[in-house]
Amino acid sequence: MQDDLIARARAWLAEDPDADTRDELARLIDAEDHAELAARFSGTLQFGTAGLRGELGAGPLRMNRSVVIRAAAGLAAYLTRNGHAGGLVVIGYDARHKSEDFARDTAAVMTGAGLRAAVLPRPLPTPVLAFAIRHLGAVAGVEVTASHNPPRDNGYKVYLGDGSQIVPPADAEIAAEIAAVPSLTTVPRPTEGWEVLDEAVLDAYLARTDAVLAKDSPRTARTVYTAMHGVGKDVLLAAFARAGFPAPDLVAEQAEPDPEFPTVAFPNPEEPGAMDLAFARAHETDPDLVIANDPDADRCAAAVKDGTDWRMLRGDEVGALLAAHLVRRGATGTFAESIVSSSLLGRIAERAGLPYEETLTGFKWIARVEGLRYGYEEALGYCVDPDGVRDKDGITAALLLTELASELKEEGRTLLDLLDDLAVEHGLHATDQLSVRVRDLSLIASAMRRLREHPPTELAGLRITNAEDLTRGTDRLPPTDGLRYTLDGARVIVRPSGTEPKLKCYLEVVVPVAAKADLPTARAKATELLTAIKRDLSEAAGI
């Protein structure tokens, strides 16, 4: 068994085009580190609807140039087999370790396979890539990014020609083509022949960002902004300047791209401590709004002053605020969200007489909603210009939210005042999340199995009126690994994360509110219920 492991590692080493991972793997082979070799060679990194994402390193269970070249060859074969021979593939990348190498390898493979390849001019936000696919008439796009994952990770996200991420069965068909690549020596990789795009594609994206704002709307809100060591700063500053907003006050320590993400444990605005520097800057400058992008700038986080302190708005709160703003502006079309997001969006759409759709988790599903006008997901993702970017976009979301803050500022009001209005009108929709990060993925499977075999009948004293195993699908949703519980005045969804080693539980309680004076009592009740649901769900799942 160990001899076979060493043999597979030596065969991989012989093909590896990267000096860094060759040296790393050679050291492991020489040291006969069977445990570490097994961790890298006991399978392959699976290509799915999130593409590829994993830790950087040598071997088929890590992200590296060998894995990327195989993935690109599989994608090229899939495109050719599906009638896109000679078509254009646009490639973008972030500022993580190896991202530029992975982008260049992808361009070389596409070129070698007879497709045309065009690479964005430098590390840019993911929404610029999503825009470029439709703008340039490409048949597919690739973004090299691990979004808000830890520094040691990278990833490979695939879009098709409609500018939205792949969904089944395309993912399985691409995975089959990847598995059919016999050896890297069979993959032609010329050293030239692809195009490196100039600034015109970015200029076109920035021109499109203007379309999300109302003509002659107020542009007075002052902001503090953090790029979270990612690629958002220059594009966001350019978009804000075009729009005529005051220049955002930057969190200098996090403004420039840095693949080590030195000031945060996880470069995700939702993680504890990630926004501390932004809040410190806000205490100094007293802006109207704090805005953050994640490292590839497809997500947007916001914080507001609450008394003397600063408070992060939940993704669901921002989602409702943007929806209310669009309704106020007379938007038409379908409002959509994933099943893990707050049901408040449905209430807002219903009151406005607008179509509403619920989808599975992920913008790959939201983006496919027919007639989409606005879509959001609780994990800080917002699509406010689906005709331009059919994916979440942290730049245009920041623009629209700052426009709303400006309008409210002119009225002597804040985003919190609007949230209060929505609670009185539709009931207080309070959401929270129980998220468990694991090293051993079997713990997630064990928790899901326990909930299926011994389902709870009540949580926080609230009776479960409907329990759905989403692996069977519903009349409106395709199958997915998840559980949905409907309670009297609450809702719980449990699912494994598609991009991180986490079990995620999404909680929502709805408390009726008769008048604004009742909000403190309603909030206290909601907090009590959410805390109790978390406790009971943890016990039921054994986590």
XYZ file of C-alpha atoms in Angstrom:
543
model
C 0.000 0.000 0.000
C 2.762 2.417 0.972
C 4.802 1.389 -2.082
C 1.789 2.202 -4.263
C 1.453 5.599 -2.535
C 5.104 6.413 -3.218
C 4.730 5.253 -6.835
C 1.726 7.531 -7.398
C 3.570 10.448 -5.826
C 6.617 9.844 -8.050
C 4.397 9.668 -11.152
C 2.776 12.986 -10.179
C 6.194 14.514 -9.514
C 7.415 13.527 -12.967
C 4.638 15.589 -14.611
C 4.459 18.554 -12.202
C 5.268 21.799 -14.102
C 5.742 23.904 -10.938
C 9.133 24.077 -9.225
C 7.559 24.978 -5.865
C 5.251 21.986 -5.656
C 7.920 19.680 -7.166
C 10.299 20.599 -4.334
C 7.539 20.193 -1.767
C 6.548 16.766 -3.060
C 10.147 15.580 -3.428
C 10.760 16.401 0.248
C 7.699 14.399 1.299
C 8.813 11.412 -0.814
C 12.391 11.552 0.500
C 11.112 11.768 4.083
C 8.720 8.861 3.406
C 5.999 10.943 5.060
C 3.244 8.448 4.314
C 0.595 10.246 6.378
C 1.024 13.521 4.497
C 1.295 11.768 1.132
C -1.916 9.873 1.866
C -3.636 13.183 2.693
C -2.717 14.403 -0.787
C -3.082 11.216 -2.870
C -6.065 9.385 -1.368
C -8.396 10.854 -3.992
C -8.783 13.887 -6.224
C -10.129 17.375 -5.602
C -13.709 17.117 -6.817
C -14.999 19.471 -9.485
C -18.555 20.543 -8.657
C -20.943 23.464 -8.957
C -18.441 25.614 -7.042
C -15.728 24.516 -9.490
C -12.623 23.669 -7.482
C -11.495 25.029 -4.148
C -8.861 23.749 -1.774
C -5.554 24.206 -0.008
C -2.507 25.028 -2.117
C 0.110 22.282 -2.343
C 1.314 19.288 -4.325
C -0.899 16.338 -5.222
C -4.368 15.663 -6.636
C -6.139 16.681 -3.404
C -4.581 20.141 -3.397
C -4.838 23.207 -5.622
C -1.805 23.399 -7.901
C -0.850 23.919 -11.520
C -1.237 20.227 -12.388
C -4.809 20.148 -11.069
C -5.636 23.424 -12.834
C -4.216 22.264 -16.173
C -6.343 19.115 -15.976
C -9.407 21.180 -15.057
C -8.813 23.563 -17.953
C -8.357 20.645 -20.362
C -11.625 19.119 -19.160
C -13.464 22.420 -19.570
C -12.008 22.904 -23.054
C -13.118 19.395 -24.072
C -16.609 20.035 -22.669
C -16.920 23.314 -24.586
C -15.699 21.751 -27.822
C -18.023 18.762 -27.423
C -20.963 21.121 -26.890
C -20.514 23.087 -30.098
C -18.241 25.888 -28.901
C -15.066 25.015 -30.790
C -13.134 28.193 -31.472
C -15.214 30.164 -28.962
C -13.853 32.800 -26.598
C -13.037 31.984 -22.954
C -12.389 34.934 -20.634
C -10.154 34.382 -17.611
C -9.917 36.511 -14.486
C -7.930 36.107 -11.293
C -7.512 37.588 -7.833
C -4.318 38.396 -5.905
C -3.928 35.106 -4.023
C -0.824 32.936 -4.195
C -0.566 31.227 -7.604
C -3.685 32.924 -9.036
C -1.848 34.529 -11.945
C -0.051 31.238 -12.719
C -3.377 29.365 -12.754
C -4.905 31.989 -15.052
C -1.980 31.790 -17.469
C -2.099 27.983 -17.502
C -5.812 28.124 -18.288
C -5.215 30.520 -21.167
C -2.488 28.239 -22.557
C -4.705 25.140 -22.370
C -7.651 26.899 -24.037
C -5.388 28.159 -26.805
C -3.877 24.705 -27.278
C -7.373 23.225 -27.554
C -8.307 25.564 -30.407
C -10.391 27.985 -28.336
C -9.675 31.688 -28.063
C -8.542 32.901 -24.655
C -8.515 36.405 -23.186
C -7.111 37.211 -19.739
C -8.151 40.248 -17.703
C -5.340 42.823 -17.493
C -4.533 42.336 -13.787
C -6.084 40.995 -10.553
C -9.655 42.346 -10.574
C -12.950 41.705 -8.778
C -14.862 38.574 -9.758
C -17.875 40.638 -10.966
C -15.650 42.214 -13.634
C -15.056 38.714 -15.016
C -18.779 37.895 -14.849
C -19.506 41.141 -16.710
C -16.784 40.526 -19.324
C -18.253 37.150 -20.338
C -21.511 38.732 -21.506
C -19.898 41.962 -22.713
C -17.423 40.142 -24.971
C -19.783 37.381 -26.104
C -17.664 34.602 -24.601
C -18.746 30.967 -24.473
C -17.342 30.560 -20.946
C -15.349 32.252 -18.247
C -12.989 31.183 -15.482
C -12.243 33.105 -12.296
C -9.253 31.998 -10.233
C -10.213 32.846 -6.656
C -10.919 31.335 -3.270
C -13.080 34.331 -2.363
C -12.971 34.716 1.445
C -11.255 31.409 2.278
C -8.060 31.311 4.395
C -4.739 32.426 2.837
C -3.571 28.864 2.141
C -6.500 28.219 -0.250
C -7.217 28.936 -3.878
C -10.018 28.024 -6.240
C -11.316 27.794 -9.794
C -14.813 29.054 -10.594
C -16.400 28.332 -13.990
C -19.079 30.363 -15.781
C -20.837 29.555 -19.024
C -21.724 31.975 -21.802
C -24.793 33.423 -20.086
C -22.444 34.895 -17.469
C -23.713 32.730 -14.614
C -21.935 29.956 -12.747
C -22.306 26.338 -13.816
C -25.095 24.151 -12.448
C -25.860 20.447 -12.944
C -25.485 18.623 -15.228
C -22.673 20.787 -16.644
C -20.545 20.285 -13.529
C -20.698 16.476 -13.776
C -20.050 16.566 -17.528
C -16.982 18.792 -17.047
C -15.790 16.571 -14.181
C -16.044 13.535 -16.482
C -13.916 15.286 -19.113
C -11.343 16.184 -16.434
C -11.204 12.558 -15.285
C -10.655 11.488 -18.899
C -7.402 13.493 -19.221
C -4.824 10.674 -19.212
C -1.685 12.704 -18.574
C -0.463 16.293 -18.597
C 1.812 15.340 -21.480
C -1.308 14.969 -23.652
C -2.451 18.556 -22.979
C -1.032 21.072 -25.509
C 0.145 24.227 -23.733
C 1.571 26.815 -26.115
C 3.575 29.693 -24.631
C 1.643 32.366 -26.530
C -1.453 32.931 -28.639
C -3.919 34.294 -26.108
C -4.940 37.912 -25.584
C -4.327 39.994 -22.494
C -7.210 42.444 -22.399
C -6.628 46.160 -21.930
C -8.443 48.620 -19.692
C -11.404 48.890 -22.097
C -13.165 45.934 -20.452
C -12.840 47.550 -17.019
C -13.998 50.886 -18.410
C -17.087 49.168 -19.825
C -17.814 47.576 -16.448
C -17.443 50.922 -14.677
C -19.728 52.592 -17.198
C -22.285 49.914 -16.403
C -22.083 50.601 -12.657
C -23.620 54.032 -13.292
C -26.837 52.278 -14.358
C -27.624 51.038 -10.844
C -28.143 54.562 -9.495
C -31.144 56.823 -10.016
C -30.498 59.942 -12.023
C -29.966 63.010 -9.817
C -30.214 60.994 -6.566
C -28.383 62.405 -3.516
C -24.723 61.361 -3.291
C -23.808 62.750 0.131
C -23.196 59.742 2.399
C -19.661 59.471 3.759
C -18.128 56.010 4.001
C -15.244 54.098 5.522
C -14.139 51.273 3.230
C -12.008 48.167 3.627
C -10.927 45.918 0.769
C -9.967 43.167 3.276
C -6.523 42.786 1.601
C -8.277 41.944 -1.670
C -8.702 43.400 -5.147
C -11.715 45.681 -4.626
C -10.157 49.019 -3.732
C -9.245 50.537 -7.109
C -12.471 49.482 -8.821
C -14.687 50.630 -5.954
C -12.904 53.991 -5.703
C -13.293 54.490 -9.458
C -17.008 53.594 -9.300
C -17.613 55.962 -6.369
C -15.744 58.766 -8.130
C -17.798 58.311 -11.308
C -20.985 58.388 -9.252
C -20.001 61.587 -7.440
C -19.974 60.175 -3.913
C -17.444 61.507 -1.392
C -14.236 59.493 -1.687
C -14.382 56.601 0.787
C -12.022 56.818 3.748
C -9.792 53.758 3.394
C -8.731 51.315 6.076
C -5.092 51.692 5.096
C -3.871 48.465 6.726
C -6.217 46.409 4.539
C -6.349 48.542 1.382
C -3.773 46.793 -0.812
C -3.874 43.201 -2.073
C -1.906 40.844 0.167
C -2.266 37.059 -0.228
C -1.188 36.550 3.388
C -4.174 38.570 4.754
C -2.008 39.594 7.725
C -4.563 41.535 9.797
C -7.392 38.954 9.880
C -7.774 35.323 10.925
C -10.208 34.760 8.030
C -10.593 37.401 5.273
C -14.378 37.339 5.530
C -16.287 40.390 6.840
C -18.669 38.010 8.647
C -15.910 36.457 10.768
C -15.262 37.781 14.309
C -12.557 40.447 14.343
C -12.390 40.944 10.573
C -14.040 44.380 10.784
C -12.177 45.639 13.868
C -9.848 47.944 11.924
C -12.768 49.347 9.933
C -14.673 50.070 13.142
C -11.599 51.751 14.646
C -11.386 53.989 11.580
C -15.106 54.754 11.818
C -14.719 55.841 15.441
C -12.097 58.329 14.234
C -13.962 59.757 11.235
C -17.680 59.235 12.088
C -18.948 58.305 8.589
C -22.541 57.541 7.665
C -21.707 53.975 6.662
C -18.913 51.399 6.840
C -18.522 49.216 3.751
C -16.379 46.133 3.226
C -15.757 43.861 0.288
C -14.435 40.342 0.613
C -11.093 39.663 -1.133
C -12.544 39.119 -4.640
C -15.131 41.895 -4.110
C -18.210 39.934 -5.106
C -19.674 40.373 -1.612
C -20.534 43.552 0.245
C -20.770 44.000 4.009
C -22.062 47.105 5.770
C -22.066 48.501 9.287
C -23.986 51.406 10.788
C -23.690 53.493 13.918
C -25.979 52.211 16.652
C -25.795 54.575 19.599
C -22.095 55.191 20.208
C -20.963 51.892 18.704
C -20.834 50.372 15.226
C -22.863 47.334 14.317
C -22.557 44.984 11.372
C -25.761 44.637 9.413
C -26.680 41.053 8.700
C -26.765 40.016 5.069
C -30.514 39.623 5.380
C -30.849 43.192 6.659
C -28.870 44.596 3.728
C -30.885 42.378 1.393
C -34.145 43.833 2.696
C -32.830 47.416 2.608
C -31.753 47.136 -1.031
C -35.084 45.525 -1.956
C -37.044 48.299 -0.244
C -34.898 50.903 -2.014
C -35.517 49.326 -5.425
C -39.261 49.095 -4.738
C -39.283 52.761 -3.748
C -37.594 53.568 -7.060
C -40.291 51.705 -8.990
C -38.288 48.613 -9.966
C -40.109 45.913 -11.911
C -39.199 42.276 -12.455
C -38.675 39.265 -10.229
C -37.109 39.464 -6.779
C -35.286 36.245 -5.854
C -33.294 34.772 -3.006
C -31.992 31.429 -1.815
C -33.927 29.292 0.649
C -31.468 30.138 3.451
C -32.186 33.870 3.205
C -34.861 35.777 5.119
C -38.497 35.368 4.142
C -38.833 39.148 4.499
C -37.919 39.577 0.818
C -41.032 37.632 -0.162
C -43.172 39.921 1.987
C -41.644 43.044 0.441
C -42.168 41.707 -3.087
C -45.735 40.632 -2.340
C -46.666 44.030 -0.911
C -45.175 45.698 -4.017
C -46.993 43.318 -6.372
C -43.747 41.912 -7.745
C -42.956 38.302 -8.696
C -40.862 36.415 -6.138
C -38.806 33.219 -6.405
C -36.896 31.019 -3.968
C -33.917 28.985 -5.176
C -31.321 26.604 -3.841
C -28.282 28.118 -2.147
C -25.848 29.949 -4.408
C -25.934 32.593 -7.099
C -25.599 29.895 -9.719
C -29.294 29.298 -9.024
C -30.450 32.846 -8.276
C -28.920 34.117 -11.537
C -31.075 31.707 -13.551
C -34.413 33.033 -12.307
C -36.483 34.180 -15.269
C -37.030 37.935 -15.411
C -34.651 38.546 -12.504
C -34.467 42.152 -11.335
C -32.881 41.703 -7.919
C -31.408 38.731 -6.133
C -29.624 38.288 -2.855
C -28.229 35.701 -0.471
C -27.720 36.094 3.259
C -23.965 35.504 2.922
C -23.482 39.147 1.806
C -24.170 38.524 -1.888
C -26.339 40.945 -3.906
C -27.169 41.115 -7.601
C -28.550 44.588 -8.316
C -27.820 44.765 -12.061
C -28.551 41.309 -13.521
C -28.423 42.582 -17.107
C -24.803 43.615 -16.535
C -23.505 41.086 -13.994
C -25.487 37.873 -13.601
C -23.831 37.097 -10.307
C -23.288 38.746 -6.953
C -21.415 42.041 -7.211
C -19.956 43.799 -4.172
C -19.137 46.974 -6.088
C -22.598 47.814 -7.447
C -24.210 46.694 -4.172
C -21.986 49.176 -2.314
C -23.026 51.936 -4.712
C -26.731 51.234 -4.308
C -26.499 50.988 -0.524
C -24.602 54.283 -0.345
C -27.262 55.913 -2.527
C -29.916 54.686 -0.087
C -27.917 55.989 2.887
C -27.630 59.341 1.096
C -31.376 59.563 0.474
C -32.134 58.732 4.094
C -29.510 61.226 5.266
C -31.264 63.973 3.315
C -34.461 63.036 5.197
C -32.689 63.087 8.564
C -32.978 59.292 8.817
C -30.681 56.272 8.782
C -30.647 52.704 7.537
C -31.712 51.594 11.026
C -34.812 53.789 10.766
C -35.756 52.065 7.509
C -35.223 48.643 9.089
C -37.606 49.688 11.867
C -40.184 50.712 9.272
C -39.900 47.322 7.568
C -40.315 45.505 10.898
C -43.494 47.423 11.699
C -44.874 46.867 8.209
C -43.987 43.182 7.774
C -43.119 41.880 11.263
C -39.660 41.660 12.805
C -37.715 39.091 10.787
C -34.694 38.192 12.914
C -32.078 35.815 11.536
C -29.009 34.106 12.931
C -26.685 31.281 12.014
C -25.216 28.319 13.833
C -22.023 27.529 11.937
C -19.640 24.749 12.937
C -16.200 24.516 11.290
C -14.662 21.024 11.360
C -11.398 19.362 10.457
C -13.014 15.956 10.071
C -15.701 16.134 7.377
C -17.277 12.926 8.688
C -18.610 14.969 11.619
C -20.845 16.879 9.205
C -22.194 13.690 7.649
C -22.747 12.293 11.147
C -24.753 15.353 12.239
C -26.927 15.214 9.109
C -27.519 11.486 9.602
C -28.453 12.002 13.250
C -31.005 14.669 12.342
C -32.507 12.434 9.656
C -32.715 9.357 11.887
C -33.895 11.200 15.007
C -35.632 14.374 13.766
C -36.583 16.942 16.423
C -40.297 17.561 16.977
C -39.839 21.010 18.501
C -37.160 23.669 18.953
C -37.246 26.409 21.608
C -40.665 25.149 22.598
C -42.005 25.823 19.089
C -43.658 22.866 17.394
C -42.169 21.772 14.056
C -45.143 21.827 11.706
C -43.267 20.586 8.634
C -39.930 18.762 8.259
C -38.514 18.424 4.743
C -35.543 16.364 3.614
C -34.365 18.405 0.629
C -32.418 15.485 -0.858
C -35.791 14.459 -2.277
C -36.357 17.872 -3.869
C -39.658 19.733 -3.755
C -42.192 20.811 -6.347
C -40.122 23.982 -6.853
C -36.565 22.975 -5.910
C -34.187 20.326 -7.289
C -32.637 17.908 -4.766
C -29.889 19.167 -2.443
C -28.291 17.928 0.763
C -30.294 19.834 3.351
C -33.084 19.770 5.921
C -35.789 22.403 6.316
C -37.970 22.741 9.406
C -40.994 25.009 9.501
C -42.079 26.001 13.013
C -44.817 28.180 14.467
C -43.241 31.583 13.802
C -39.799 30.310 12.819
C -37.801 28.461 10.171
C -34.584 26.424 10.295
C -32.438 25.087 7.433
C -29.448 22.787 7.993
C -26.938 22.071 5.231
C -23.238 21.336 4.672
C -21.353 24.284 3.179
C -20.495 23.878 -0.486
C -17.203 25.777 -0.225
C -15.871 25.339 3.319
C -15.584 22.505 5.897
C -18.636 23.774 7.797
C -22.076 22.649 8.853
C -24.392 25.638 8.504
C -27.732 26.099 10.231
C -29.825 29.091 9.170
C -32.382 30.334 11.684
C -35.214 32.822 11.309
C -37.954 33.920 13.698
C -40.783 36.293 12.816
C -42.312 38.379 15.615
C -45.372 40.542 14.856
C -44.938 44.249 15.659
C -47.965 46.491 16.118
C -46.131 49.798 16.441
C -42.596 51.177 16.562
C -42.800 51.394 20.366
C -43.107 47.593 20.467
C -39.800 46.966 18.680
C -37.576 46.641 21.796
C -39.861 43.957 23.227
C -40.047 42.167 19.869
C -36.258 42.210 19.518
C -35.797 40.792 23.000
C -38.243 37.998 22.241
C -36.543 37.251 18.908
C -33.108 37.081 20.555
C -34.443 34.733 23.235
C -36.019 32.452 20.632
C -32.943 32.353 18.394
C -30.702 31.514 21.367
C -33.018 28.689 22.406
C -33.286 27.326 18.849
C -29.491 27.262 18.582
C -29.215 25.376 21.870
C -31.851 22.790 20.995
C -30.599 22.320 17.425
C -27.020 21.801 18.628
C -28.232 19.114 20.981
C -30.360 17.435 18.306
C -27.482 17.401 15.792
C -24.841 16.425 18.330
C -22.601 19.368 17.451
